[in-house]
PDB file of C-alpha atoms in Angstrom:
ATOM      1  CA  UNK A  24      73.385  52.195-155.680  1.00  0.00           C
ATOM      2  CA  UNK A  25      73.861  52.527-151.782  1.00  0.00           C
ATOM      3  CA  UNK A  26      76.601  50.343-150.088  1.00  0.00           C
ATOM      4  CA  UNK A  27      74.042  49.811-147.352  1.00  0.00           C
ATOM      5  CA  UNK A  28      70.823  50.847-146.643  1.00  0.00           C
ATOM      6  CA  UNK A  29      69.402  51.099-142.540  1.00  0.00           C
ATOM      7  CA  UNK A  30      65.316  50.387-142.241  1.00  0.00           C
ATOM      8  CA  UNK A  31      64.140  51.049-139.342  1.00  0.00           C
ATOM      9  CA  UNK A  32      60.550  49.918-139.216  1.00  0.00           C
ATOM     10  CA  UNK A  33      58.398  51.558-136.880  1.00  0.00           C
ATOM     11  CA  UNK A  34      60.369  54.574-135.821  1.00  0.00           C
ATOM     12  CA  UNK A  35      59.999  54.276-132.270  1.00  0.00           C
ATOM     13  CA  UNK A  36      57.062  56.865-131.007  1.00  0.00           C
ATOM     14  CA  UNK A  37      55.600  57.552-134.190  1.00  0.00           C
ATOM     15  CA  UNK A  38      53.862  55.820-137.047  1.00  0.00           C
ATOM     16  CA  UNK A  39      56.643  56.282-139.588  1.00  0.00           C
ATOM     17  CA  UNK A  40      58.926  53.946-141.344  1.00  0.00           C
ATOM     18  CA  UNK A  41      62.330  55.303-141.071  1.00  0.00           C
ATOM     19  CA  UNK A  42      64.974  54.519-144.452  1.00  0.00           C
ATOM     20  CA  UNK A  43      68.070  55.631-143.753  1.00  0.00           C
ATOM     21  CA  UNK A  44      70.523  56.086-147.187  1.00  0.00           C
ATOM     22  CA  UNK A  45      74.489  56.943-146.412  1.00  0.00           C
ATOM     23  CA  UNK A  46      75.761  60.310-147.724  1.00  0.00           C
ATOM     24  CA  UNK A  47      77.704  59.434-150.835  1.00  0.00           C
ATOM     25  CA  UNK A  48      80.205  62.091-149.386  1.00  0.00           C
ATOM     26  CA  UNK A  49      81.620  60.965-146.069  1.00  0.00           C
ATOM     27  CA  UNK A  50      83.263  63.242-143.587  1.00  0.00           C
ATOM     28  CA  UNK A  51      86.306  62.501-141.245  1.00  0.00           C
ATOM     29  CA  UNK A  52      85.329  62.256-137.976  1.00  0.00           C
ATOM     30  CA  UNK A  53      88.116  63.070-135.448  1.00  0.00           C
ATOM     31  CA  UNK A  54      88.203  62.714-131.261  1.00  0.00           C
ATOM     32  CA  UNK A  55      89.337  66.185-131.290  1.00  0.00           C
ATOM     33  CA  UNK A  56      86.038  67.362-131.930  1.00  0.00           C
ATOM     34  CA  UNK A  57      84.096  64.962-130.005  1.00  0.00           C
ATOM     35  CA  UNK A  58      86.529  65.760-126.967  1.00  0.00           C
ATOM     36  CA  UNK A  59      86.177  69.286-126.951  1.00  0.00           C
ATOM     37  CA  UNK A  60      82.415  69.876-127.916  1.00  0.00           C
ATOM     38  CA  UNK A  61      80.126  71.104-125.191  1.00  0.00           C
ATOM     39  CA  UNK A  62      78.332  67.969-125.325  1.00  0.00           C
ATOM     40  CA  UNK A  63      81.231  66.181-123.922  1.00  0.00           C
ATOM     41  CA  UNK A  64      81.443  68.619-121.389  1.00  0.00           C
ATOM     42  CA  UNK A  65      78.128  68.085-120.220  1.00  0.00           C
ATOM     43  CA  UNK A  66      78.308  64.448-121.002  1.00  0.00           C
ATOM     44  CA  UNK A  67      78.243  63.025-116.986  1.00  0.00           C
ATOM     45  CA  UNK A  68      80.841  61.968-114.966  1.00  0.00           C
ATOM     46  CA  UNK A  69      82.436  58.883-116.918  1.00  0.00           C
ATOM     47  CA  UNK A  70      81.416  60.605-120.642  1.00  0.00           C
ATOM     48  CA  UNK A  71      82.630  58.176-123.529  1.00  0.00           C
ATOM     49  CA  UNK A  72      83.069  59.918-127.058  1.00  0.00           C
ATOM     50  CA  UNK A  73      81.122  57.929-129.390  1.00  0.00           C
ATOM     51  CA  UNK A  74      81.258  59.866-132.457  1.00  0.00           C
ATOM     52  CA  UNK A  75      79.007  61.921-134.911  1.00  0.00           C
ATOM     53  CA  UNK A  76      75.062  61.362-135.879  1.00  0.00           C
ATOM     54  CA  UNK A  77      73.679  61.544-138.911  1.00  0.00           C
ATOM     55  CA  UNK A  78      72.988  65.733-138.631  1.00  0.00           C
ATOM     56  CA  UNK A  79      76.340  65.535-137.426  1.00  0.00           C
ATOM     57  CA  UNK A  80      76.365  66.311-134.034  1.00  0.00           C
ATOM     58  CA  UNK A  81      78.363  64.700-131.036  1.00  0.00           C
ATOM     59  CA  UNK A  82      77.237  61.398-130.038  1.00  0.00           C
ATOM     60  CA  UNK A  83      78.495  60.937-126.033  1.00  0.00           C
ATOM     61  CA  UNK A  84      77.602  58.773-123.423  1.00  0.00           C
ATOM     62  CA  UNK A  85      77.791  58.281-119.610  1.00  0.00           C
ATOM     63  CA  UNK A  86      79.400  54.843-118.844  1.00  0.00           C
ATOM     64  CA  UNK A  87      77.628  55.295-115.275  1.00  0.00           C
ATOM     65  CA  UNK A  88      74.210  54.874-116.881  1.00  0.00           C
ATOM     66  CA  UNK A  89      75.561  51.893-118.366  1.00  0.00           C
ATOM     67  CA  UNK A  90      77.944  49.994-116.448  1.00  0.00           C
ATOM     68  CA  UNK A  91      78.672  47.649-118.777  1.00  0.00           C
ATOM     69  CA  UNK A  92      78.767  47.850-122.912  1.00  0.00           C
ATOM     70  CA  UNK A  93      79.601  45.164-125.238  1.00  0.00           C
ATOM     71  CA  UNK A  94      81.704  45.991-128.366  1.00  0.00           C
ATOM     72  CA  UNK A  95      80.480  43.644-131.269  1.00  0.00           C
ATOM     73  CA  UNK A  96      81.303  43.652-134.852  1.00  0.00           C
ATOM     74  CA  UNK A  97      83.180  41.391-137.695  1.00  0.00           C
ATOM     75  CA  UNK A  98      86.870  41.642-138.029  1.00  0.00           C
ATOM     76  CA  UNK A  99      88.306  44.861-139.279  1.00  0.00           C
ATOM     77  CA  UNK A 100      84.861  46.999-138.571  1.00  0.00           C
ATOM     78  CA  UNK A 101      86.417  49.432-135.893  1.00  0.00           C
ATOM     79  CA  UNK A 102      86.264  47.349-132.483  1.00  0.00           C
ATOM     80  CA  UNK A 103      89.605  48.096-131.017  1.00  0.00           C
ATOM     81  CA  UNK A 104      89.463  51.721-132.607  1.00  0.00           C
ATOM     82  CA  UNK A 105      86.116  52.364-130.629  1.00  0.00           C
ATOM     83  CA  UNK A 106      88.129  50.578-127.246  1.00  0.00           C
ATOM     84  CA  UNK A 107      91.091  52.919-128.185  1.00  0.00           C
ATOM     85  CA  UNK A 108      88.491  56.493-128.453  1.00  0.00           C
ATOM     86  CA  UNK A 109      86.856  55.441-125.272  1.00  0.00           C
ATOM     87  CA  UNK A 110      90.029  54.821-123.025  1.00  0.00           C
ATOM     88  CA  UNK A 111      91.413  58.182-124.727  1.00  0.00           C
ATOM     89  CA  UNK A 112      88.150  60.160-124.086  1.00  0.00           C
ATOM     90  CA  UNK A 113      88.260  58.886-120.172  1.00  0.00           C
ATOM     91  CA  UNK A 114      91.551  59.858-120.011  1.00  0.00           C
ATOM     92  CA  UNK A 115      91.088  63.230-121.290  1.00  0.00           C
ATOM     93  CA  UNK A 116      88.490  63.851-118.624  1.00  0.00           C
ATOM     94  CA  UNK A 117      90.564  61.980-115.490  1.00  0.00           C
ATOM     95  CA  UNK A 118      93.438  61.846-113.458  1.00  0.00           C
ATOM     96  CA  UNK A 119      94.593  58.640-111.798  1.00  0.00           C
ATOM     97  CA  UNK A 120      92.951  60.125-108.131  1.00  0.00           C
ATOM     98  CA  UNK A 121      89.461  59.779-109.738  1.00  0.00           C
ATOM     99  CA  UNK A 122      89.937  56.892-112.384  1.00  0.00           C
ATOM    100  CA  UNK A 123      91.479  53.864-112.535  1.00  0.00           C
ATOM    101  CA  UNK A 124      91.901  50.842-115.372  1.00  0.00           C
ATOM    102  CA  UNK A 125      92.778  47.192-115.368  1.00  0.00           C
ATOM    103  CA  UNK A 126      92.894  46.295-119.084  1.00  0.00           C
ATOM    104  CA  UNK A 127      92.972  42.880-120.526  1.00  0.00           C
ATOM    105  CA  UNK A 128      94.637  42.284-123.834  1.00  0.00           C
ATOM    106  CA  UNK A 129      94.830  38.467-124.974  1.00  0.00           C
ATOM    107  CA  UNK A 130      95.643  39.226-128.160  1.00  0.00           C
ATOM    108  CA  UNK A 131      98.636  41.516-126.513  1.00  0.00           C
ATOM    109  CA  UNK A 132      98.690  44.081-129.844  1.00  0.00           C
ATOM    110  CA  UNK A 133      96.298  46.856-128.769  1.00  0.00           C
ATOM    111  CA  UNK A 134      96.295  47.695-124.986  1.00  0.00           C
ATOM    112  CA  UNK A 135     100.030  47.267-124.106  1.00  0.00           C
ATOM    113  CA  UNK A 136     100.735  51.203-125.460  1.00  0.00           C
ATOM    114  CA  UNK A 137      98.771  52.060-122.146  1.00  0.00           C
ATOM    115  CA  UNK A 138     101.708  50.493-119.962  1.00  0.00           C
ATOM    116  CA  UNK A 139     103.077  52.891-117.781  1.00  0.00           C
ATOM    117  CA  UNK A 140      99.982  55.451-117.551  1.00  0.00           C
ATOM    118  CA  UNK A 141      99.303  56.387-113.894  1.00  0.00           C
ATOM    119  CA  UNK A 142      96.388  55.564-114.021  1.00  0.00           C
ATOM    120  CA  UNK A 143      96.392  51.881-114.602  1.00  0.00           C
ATOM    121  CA  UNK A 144      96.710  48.846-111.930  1.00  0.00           C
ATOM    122  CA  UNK A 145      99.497  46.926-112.334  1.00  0.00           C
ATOM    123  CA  UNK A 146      99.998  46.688-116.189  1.00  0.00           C
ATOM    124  CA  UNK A 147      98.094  45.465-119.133  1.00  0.00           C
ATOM    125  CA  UNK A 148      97.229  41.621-118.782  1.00  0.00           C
ATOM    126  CA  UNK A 149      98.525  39.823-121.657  1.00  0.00           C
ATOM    127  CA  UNK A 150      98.754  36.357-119.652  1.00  0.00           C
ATOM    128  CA  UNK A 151      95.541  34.268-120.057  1.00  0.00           C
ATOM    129  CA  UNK A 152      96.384  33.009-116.017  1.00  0.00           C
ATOM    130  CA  UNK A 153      96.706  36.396-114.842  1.00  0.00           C
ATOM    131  CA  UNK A 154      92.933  37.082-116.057  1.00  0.00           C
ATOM    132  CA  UNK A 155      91.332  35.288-113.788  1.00  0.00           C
ATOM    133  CA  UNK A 156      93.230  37.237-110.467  1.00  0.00           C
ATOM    134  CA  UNK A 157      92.748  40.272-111.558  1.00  0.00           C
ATOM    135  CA  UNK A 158      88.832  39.513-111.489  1.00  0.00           C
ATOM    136  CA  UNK A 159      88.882  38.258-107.841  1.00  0.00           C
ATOM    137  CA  UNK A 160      90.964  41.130-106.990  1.00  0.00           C
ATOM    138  CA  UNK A 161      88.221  43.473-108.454  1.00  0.00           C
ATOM    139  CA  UNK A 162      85.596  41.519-107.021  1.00  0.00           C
ATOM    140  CA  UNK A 163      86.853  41.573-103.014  1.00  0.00           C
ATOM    141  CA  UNK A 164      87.328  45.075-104.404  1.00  0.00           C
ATOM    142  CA  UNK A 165      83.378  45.310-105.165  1.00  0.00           C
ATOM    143  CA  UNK A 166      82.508  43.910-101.734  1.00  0.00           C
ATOM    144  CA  UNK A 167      84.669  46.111 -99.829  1.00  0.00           C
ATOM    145  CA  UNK A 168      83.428  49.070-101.765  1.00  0.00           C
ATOM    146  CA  UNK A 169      79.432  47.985-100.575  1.00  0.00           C
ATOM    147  CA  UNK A 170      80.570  47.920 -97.088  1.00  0.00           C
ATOM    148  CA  UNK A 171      82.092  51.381 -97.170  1.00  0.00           C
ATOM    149  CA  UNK A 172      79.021  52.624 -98.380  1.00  0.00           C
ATOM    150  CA  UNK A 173      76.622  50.558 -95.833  1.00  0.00           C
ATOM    151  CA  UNK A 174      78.887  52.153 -93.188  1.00  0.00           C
ATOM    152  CA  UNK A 175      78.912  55.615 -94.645  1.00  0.00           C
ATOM    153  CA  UNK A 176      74.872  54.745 -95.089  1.00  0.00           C
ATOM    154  CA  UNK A 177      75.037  56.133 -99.184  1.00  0.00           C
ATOM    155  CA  UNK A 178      73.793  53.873-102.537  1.00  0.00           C
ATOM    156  CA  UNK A 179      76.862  54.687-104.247  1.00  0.00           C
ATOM    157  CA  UNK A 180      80.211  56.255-105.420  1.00  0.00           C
ATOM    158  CA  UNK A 181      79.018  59.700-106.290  1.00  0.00           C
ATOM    159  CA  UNK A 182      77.392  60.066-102.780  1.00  0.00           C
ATOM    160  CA  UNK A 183      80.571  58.517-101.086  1.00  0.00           C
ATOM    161  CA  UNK A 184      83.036  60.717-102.436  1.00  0.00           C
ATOM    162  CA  UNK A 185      80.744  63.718-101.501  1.00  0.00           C
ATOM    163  CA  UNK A 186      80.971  62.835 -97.804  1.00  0.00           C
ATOM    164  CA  UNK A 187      84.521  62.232 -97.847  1.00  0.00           C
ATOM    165  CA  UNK A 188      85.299  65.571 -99.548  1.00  0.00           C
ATOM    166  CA  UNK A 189      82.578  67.700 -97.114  1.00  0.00           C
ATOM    167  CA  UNK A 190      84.080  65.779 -93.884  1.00  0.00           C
ATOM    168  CA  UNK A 191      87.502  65.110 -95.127  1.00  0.00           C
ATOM    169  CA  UNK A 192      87.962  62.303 -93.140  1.00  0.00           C
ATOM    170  CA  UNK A 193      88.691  59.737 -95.891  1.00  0.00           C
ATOM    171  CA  UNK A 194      90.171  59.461 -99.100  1.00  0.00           C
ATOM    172  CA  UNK A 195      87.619  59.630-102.246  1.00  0.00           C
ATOM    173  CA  UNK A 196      87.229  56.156-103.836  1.00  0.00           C
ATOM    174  CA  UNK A 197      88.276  56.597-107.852  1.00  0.00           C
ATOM    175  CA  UNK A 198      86.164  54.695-110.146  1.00  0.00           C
ATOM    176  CA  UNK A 199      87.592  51.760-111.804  1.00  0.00           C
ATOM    177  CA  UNK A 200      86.851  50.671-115.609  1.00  0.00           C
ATOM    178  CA  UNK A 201      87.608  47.331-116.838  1.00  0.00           C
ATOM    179  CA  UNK A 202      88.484  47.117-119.967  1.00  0.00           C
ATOM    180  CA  UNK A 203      88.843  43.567-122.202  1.00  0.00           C
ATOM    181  CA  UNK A 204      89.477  42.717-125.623  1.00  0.00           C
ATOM    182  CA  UNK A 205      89.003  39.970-126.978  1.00  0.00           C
ATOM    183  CA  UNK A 206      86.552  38.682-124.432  1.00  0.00           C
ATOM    184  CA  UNK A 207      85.613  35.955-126.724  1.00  0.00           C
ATOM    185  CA  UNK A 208      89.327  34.549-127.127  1.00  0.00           C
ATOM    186  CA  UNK A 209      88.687  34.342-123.149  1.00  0.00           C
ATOM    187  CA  UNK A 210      85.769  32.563-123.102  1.00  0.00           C
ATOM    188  CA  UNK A 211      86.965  30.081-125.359  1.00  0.00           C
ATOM    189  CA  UNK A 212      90.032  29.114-122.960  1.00  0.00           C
ATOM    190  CA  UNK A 213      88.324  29.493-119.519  1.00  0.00           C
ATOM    191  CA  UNK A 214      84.623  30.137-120.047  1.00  0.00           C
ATOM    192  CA  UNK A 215      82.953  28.518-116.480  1.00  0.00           C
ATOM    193  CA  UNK A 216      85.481  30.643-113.934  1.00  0.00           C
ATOM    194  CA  UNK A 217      85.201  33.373-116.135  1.00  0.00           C
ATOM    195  CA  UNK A 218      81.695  34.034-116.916  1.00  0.00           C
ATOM    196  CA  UNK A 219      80.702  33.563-113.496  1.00  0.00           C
ATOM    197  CA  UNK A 220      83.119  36.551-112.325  1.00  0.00           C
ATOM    198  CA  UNK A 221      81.985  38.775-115.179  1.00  0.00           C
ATOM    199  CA  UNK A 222      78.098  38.233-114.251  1.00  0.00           C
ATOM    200  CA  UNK A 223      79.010  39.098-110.997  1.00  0.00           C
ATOM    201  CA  UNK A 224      80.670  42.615-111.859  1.00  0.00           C
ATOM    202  CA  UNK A 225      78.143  43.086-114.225  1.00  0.00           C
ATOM    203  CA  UNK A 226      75.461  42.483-112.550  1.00  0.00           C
TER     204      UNK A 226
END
């Protein structure tokens, strides 16, 4: 009489088969109490609320283990809501001196309520043409960022920013998330240019 049942069949590490059966009573999950458990205080530097586990406790995650996550579901399952939590989450954690966001919005309904956060380049890009700058601007930005840190002789960010505070001779470089719904709508329109700038950042 389950909606939906999860098999999961070996349980990694141990000779089980794991059936997992939804409660029949299901609890409201809220960002508030992601946000302000300890786990998202210990989360890392760019911690993402995800949401709840089964025993209920905090699910977070450290988008610098992960550079890059792909949202996937069918329409109406909770994509742009779990864009939305993420973005809100960073921004609960960051000021605009040690994050930055260039979000893409083809379908120009969700992102455009960010406009006018300091934290954002430029403003949300609605404009299909406008896409395919802002990647080559992020891009030139990648390069210059591996040539501060060949010069400053450090592997990445984290270890860059610590010389610049201890000497105080530069300014501390903020991280910068790109964020894009819709990325299939984009690949659909310009797929070759595109793809081959997203492997790049990606990668």
């Amino acid at each position: 009489a389950a909606p939906a049942v999860r098999i999961e069949a070996p349980v990694p590490g141990r000779a089980y088969v794991g059936i997992e059966v939804p409660n029949p009573d299901k609890s409201l999950v809220s960002l508030r109490g992601i946000v302000e458990s300890s786990a998202m205080a210990k989360g890392g530097v760019l911690v993402l609320p995800l949401g709840r586990n089964t025993a209920g406790h905090p699910v977070v995650m450290d988008l610098t283990k992960a550079p890059h996550i792909l949202i996937a579901g069918s329409t109406g399952s909770g994509k742009s809501v779990c864009i939305n939590t993420i973005i809100t989450g960073l921004l609960m954690k960051h000021g605009p001196e040690s994050l930055r966001f260039v979000l893409v919005d083809p379908k120009m309904v969700e992102l455009p309520g960010y406009n006018g956060i300091p934290h954002l380049y430029g403003k949300v890009i609605t404009d299909m043409e406008h896409v395919m700058g802002a990647l080559t601007w992020l891009l030139l930005q990648m390069d210059d960022r591996y040539q501060l840190f060949r010069d400053a002789g450090v592997r990445n960010i984290e270890a860059y920013n610590a010389i610049m505070r201890k000497s105080k001779q530069g300014a501390a470089l903020p991280f910068i998330v790109l964020v894009i719904d819709e990325l299939a709508d984009l690949m659909m329109t310009a797929a070759d240019d595109i793809e081959r700038q997203i492997c790049r950042l990606a990668q």
